[in-house]
Coordinates of C-alpha atoms in Angstrom, one line a residue:
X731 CA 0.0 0.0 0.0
X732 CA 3.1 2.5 0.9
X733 CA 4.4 1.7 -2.3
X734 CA 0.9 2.2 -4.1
X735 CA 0.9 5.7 -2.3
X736 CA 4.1 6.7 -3.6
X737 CA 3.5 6.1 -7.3
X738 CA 0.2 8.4 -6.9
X739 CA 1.8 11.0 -5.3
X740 CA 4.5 10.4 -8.0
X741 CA 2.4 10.5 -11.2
X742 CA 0.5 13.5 -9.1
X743 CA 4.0 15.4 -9.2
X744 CA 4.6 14.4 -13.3
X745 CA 1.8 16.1 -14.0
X746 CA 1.9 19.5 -12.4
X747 CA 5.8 19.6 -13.4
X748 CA 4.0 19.3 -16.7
X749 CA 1.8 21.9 -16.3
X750 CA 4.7 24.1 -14.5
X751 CA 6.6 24.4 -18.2
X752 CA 3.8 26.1 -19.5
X753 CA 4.2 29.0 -17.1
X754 CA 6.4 31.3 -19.3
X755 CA 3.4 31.5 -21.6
X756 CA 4.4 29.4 -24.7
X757 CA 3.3 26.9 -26.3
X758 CA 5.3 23.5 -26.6
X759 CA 5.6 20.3 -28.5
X760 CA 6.0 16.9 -26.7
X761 CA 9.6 17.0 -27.2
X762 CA 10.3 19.9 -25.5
X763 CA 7.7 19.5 -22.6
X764 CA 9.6 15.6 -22.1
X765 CA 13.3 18.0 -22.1
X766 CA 12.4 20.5 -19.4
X767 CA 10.5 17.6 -17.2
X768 CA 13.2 14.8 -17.6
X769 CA 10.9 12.4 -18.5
X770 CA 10.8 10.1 -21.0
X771 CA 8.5 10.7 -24.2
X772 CA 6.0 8.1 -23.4
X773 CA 5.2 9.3 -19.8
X774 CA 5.0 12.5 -21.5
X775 CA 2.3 11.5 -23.8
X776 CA 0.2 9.9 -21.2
X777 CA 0.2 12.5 -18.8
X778 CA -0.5 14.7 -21.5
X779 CA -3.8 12.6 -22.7
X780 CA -4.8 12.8 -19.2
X781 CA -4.5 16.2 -18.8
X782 CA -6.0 17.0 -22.4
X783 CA -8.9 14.8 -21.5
X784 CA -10.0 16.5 -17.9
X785 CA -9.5 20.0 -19.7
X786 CA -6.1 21.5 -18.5
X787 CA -4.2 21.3 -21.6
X788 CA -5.2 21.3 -25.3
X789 CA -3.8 20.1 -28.3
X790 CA -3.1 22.3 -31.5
X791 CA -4.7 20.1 -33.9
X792 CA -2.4 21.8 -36.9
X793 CA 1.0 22.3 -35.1
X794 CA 0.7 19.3 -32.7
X795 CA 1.8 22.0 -29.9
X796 CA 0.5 22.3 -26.2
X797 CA -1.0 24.7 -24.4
X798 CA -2.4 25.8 -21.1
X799 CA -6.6 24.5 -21.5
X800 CA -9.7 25.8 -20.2
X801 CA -9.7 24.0 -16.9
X802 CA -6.9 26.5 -15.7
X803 CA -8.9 29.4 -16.8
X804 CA -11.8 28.0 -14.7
X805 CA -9.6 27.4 -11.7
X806 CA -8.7 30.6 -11.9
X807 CA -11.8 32.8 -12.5
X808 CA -11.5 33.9 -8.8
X809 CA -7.8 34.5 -8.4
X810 CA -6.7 38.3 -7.8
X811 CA -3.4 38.2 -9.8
X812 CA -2.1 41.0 -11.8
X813 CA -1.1 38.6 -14.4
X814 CA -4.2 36.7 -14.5
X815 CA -6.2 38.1 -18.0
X816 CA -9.6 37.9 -16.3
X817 CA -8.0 40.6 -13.9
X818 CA -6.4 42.5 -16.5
X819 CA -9.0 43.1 -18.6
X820 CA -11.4 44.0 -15.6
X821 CA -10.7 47.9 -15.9
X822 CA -11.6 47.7 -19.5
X823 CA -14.6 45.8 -18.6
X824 CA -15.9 48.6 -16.5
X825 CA -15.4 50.8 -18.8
X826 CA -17.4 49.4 -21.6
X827 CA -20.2 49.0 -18.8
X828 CA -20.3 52.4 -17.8
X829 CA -20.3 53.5 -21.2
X830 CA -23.2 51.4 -22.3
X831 CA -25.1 50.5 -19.1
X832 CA -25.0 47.0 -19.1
X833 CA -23.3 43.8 -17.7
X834 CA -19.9 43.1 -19.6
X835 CA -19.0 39.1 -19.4
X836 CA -15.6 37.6 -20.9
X837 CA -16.2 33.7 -22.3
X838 CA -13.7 31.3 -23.2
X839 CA -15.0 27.8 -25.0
X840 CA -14.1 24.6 -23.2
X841 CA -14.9 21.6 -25.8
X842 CA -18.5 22.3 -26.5
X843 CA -19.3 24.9 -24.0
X844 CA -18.5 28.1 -23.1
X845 CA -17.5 29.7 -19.9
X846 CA -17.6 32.7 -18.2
X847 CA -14.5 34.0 -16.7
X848 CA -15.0 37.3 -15.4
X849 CA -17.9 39.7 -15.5
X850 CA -18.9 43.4 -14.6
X851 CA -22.4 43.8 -13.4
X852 CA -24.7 46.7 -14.7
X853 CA -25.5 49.0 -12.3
X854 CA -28.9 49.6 -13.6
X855 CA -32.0 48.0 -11.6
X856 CA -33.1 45.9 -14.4
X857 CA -30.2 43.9 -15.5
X858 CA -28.6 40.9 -16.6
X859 CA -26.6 38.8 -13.2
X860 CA -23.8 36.9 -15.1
X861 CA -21.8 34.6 -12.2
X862 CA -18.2 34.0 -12.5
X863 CA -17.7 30.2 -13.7
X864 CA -20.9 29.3 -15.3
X865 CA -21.2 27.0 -18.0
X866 CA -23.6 27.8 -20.9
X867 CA -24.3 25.8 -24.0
X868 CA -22.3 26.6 -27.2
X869 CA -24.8 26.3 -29.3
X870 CA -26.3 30.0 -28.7
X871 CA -25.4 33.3 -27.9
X872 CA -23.0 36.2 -29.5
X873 CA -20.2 34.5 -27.6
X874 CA -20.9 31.1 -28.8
X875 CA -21.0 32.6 -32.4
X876 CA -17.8 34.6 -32.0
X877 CA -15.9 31.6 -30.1
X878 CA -17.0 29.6 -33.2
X879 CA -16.6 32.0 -35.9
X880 CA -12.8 32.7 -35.3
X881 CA -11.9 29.5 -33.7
X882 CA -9.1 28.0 -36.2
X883 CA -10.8 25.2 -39.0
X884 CA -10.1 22.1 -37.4
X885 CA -11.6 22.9 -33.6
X886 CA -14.7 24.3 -36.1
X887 CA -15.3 21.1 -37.6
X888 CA -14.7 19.1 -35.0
X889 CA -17.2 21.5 -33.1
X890 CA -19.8 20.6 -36.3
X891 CA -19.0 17.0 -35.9
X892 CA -20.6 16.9 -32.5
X893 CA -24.9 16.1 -32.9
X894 CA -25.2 16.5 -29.5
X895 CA -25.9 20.7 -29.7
X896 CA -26.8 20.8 -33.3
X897 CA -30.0 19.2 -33.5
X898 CA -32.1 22.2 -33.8
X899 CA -29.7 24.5 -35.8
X900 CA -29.5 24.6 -39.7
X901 CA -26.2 23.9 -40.0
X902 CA -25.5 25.7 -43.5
X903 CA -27.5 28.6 -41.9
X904 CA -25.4 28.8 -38.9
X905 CA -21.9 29.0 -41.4
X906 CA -23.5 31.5 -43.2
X907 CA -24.3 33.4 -40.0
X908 CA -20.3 32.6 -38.7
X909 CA -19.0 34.3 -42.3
X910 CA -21.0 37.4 -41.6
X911 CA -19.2 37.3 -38.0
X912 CA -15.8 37.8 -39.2
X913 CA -16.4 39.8 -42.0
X914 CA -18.5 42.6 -40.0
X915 CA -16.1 41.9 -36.4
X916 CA -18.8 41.3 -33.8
X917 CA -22.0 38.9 -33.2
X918 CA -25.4 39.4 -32.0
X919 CA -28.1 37.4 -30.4
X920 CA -32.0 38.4 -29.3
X921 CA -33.3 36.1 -27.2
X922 CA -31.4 32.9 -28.3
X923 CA -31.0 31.3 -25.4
X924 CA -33.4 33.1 -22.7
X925 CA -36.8 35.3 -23.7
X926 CA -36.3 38.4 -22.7
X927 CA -32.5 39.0 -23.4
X928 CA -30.1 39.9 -26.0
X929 CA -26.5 40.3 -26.0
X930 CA -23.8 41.1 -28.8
X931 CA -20.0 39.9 -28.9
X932 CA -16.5 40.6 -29.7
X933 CA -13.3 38.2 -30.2
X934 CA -10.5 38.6 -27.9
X935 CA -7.2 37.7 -29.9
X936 CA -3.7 36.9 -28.2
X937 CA -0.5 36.2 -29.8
X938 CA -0.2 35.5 -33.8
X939 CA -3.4 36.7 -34.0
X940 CA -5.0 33.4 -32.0
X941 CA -9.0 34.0 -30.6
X942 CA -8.3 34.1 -26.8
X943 CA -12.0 34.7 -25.6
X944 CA -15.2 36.4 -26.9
X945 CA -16.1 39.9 -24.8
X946 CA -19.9 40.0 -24.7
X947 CA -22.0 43.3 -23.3
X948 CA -26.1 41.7 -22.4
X949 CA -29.1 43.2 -21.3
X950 CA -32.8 43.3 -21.1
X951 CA -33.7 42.5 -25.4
X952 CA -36.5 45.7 -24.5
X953 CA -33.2 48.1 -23.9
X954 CA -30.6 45.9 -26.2
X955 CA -32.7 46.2 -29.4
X956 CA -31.2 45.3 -32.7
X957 CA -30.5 48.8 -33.5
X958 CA -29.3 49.7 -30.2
X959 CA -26.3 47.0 -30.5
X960 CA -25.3 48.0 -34.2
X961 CA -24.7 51.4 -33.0
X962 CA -22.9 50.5 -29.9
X963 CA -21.0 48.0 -31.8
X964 CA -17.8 50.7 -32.8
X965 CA -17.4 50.8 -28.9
X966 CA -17.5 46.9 -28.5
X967 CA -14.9 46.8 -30.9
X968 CA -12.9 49.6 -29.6
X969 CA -12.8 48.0 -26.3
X970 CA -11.9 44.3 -27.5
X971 CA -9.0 45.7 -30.1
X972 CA -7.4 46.9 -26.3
X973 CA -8.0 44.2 -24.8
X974 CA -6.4 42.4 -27.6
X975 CA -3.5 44.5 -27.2
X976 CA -2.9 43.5 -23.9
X977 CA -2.5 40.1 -24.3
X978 CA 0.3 40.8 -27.0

């Protein structure tokens, strides 16, 4: 049993000196995560199926290269570090809220849902409450369309092969709705996912251009009308282009 208990706490220590190498912010191939860990390639590649699979690292499909995953981001959502993006972006965040009134929420996609990783509350009595660390459905929503829309081909595709959330979407619709996306910037929705609210999105990009997270301003749909959003969507944009910046 001793012995049991060591190789647990053992493959326990594998794995965060895995996740450890990823803390200067770069993304890594197999060979160079087994080189900075000391161990060998194929206890590499299990840990790193392990870790893929519960959500704390993911796989470039196109490069084969590593990277921090969506678990992390979740883990963090509450964490007041000055390097943390949820916390950096914050002051933007309020600023977009005070200049439009209404609840600013950032959203990252884990697999085939989204989640929210930091959020400003509208100050206005009538308002959308977005808690930190929920989990919505990717198949609606501004967000869901934006993390879509710029994710790279592959993760899209693989996204389309799922049935699971597609059931009751037109899928050549729904591309034709993703072009439109990237070609005007930003994505709206009117009561999608919940009567009564509407909410329009922005892409978050990091380094080489990469989507990092979509930033989403929602409201009551009888103050976000359709019109309301297309003129407020120049400040969305404004606001996500800095926020952009600041992960570069």
């Amino acid at each position: 049993m001793a012995e049991e208990g060591k190789s647990t706490v053992r493959a326990v220590e594998r794995a965060l000196d895995i996740l450890i190498c990823f803390t200067a912010g770069k993304d890594l191939v197999m060979t160079e995560i087994a080189e900075r860990t000391g161990l060998h390639k194929s206890t590499v590649h299990r840990m790193l199926a392990t870790l893929e699979d519960k959500g704390f690292i993911e796989r470039d499909l196109v490069t084969e290269r590593y990277r921090l995953g969506m678990r992390v981001w979740e883990l963090s959502a509450h964490l007041s570090r000055t390097d943390d993006p949820a916390v950096i972006w914050q002051p933007e965040m309020e600023r977009l809220r005070d200049k439009l009134g209404e609840t600013v929420s950032i959203y990252v996609r884990d697999g085939s849902e989204r989640i929210r990783i930091q959020a400003v509350q509208s100050n206005q009595p009538v308002r959308r409450v977005a808690p930190i660390g929920a989990r919505l459905p990717l198949y609606a929503g501004a967000s869901s369309k934006v993390l879509i829309a710029y994710a790279d081909p592959l993760v899209r595709e693989e996204i389309f092969g799922d049935p699971s959330w597609l059931f009751t979407i037109d899928l050549d619709q729904y591309k034709m709705q993703l072009a439109d996306i990237t070609e005007q910037g930003y994505a709206t929705s009117f009561e999608e996912r919940e009567p009564g609210a509407a909410a329009f999105s922005a892409p978050i990009f990091g380094r080489e251009g990469k989507l990092v997270a979509a930033l989403s301003v929602s409201g009551p749909a009888s103050r976000m009308t359709m019109d309301k959003m297309r003129d407020a969507a120049p400040i969305l944009l404004e606001a996500s282009k800095r926020m952009s910046t600041m992960m570069k």
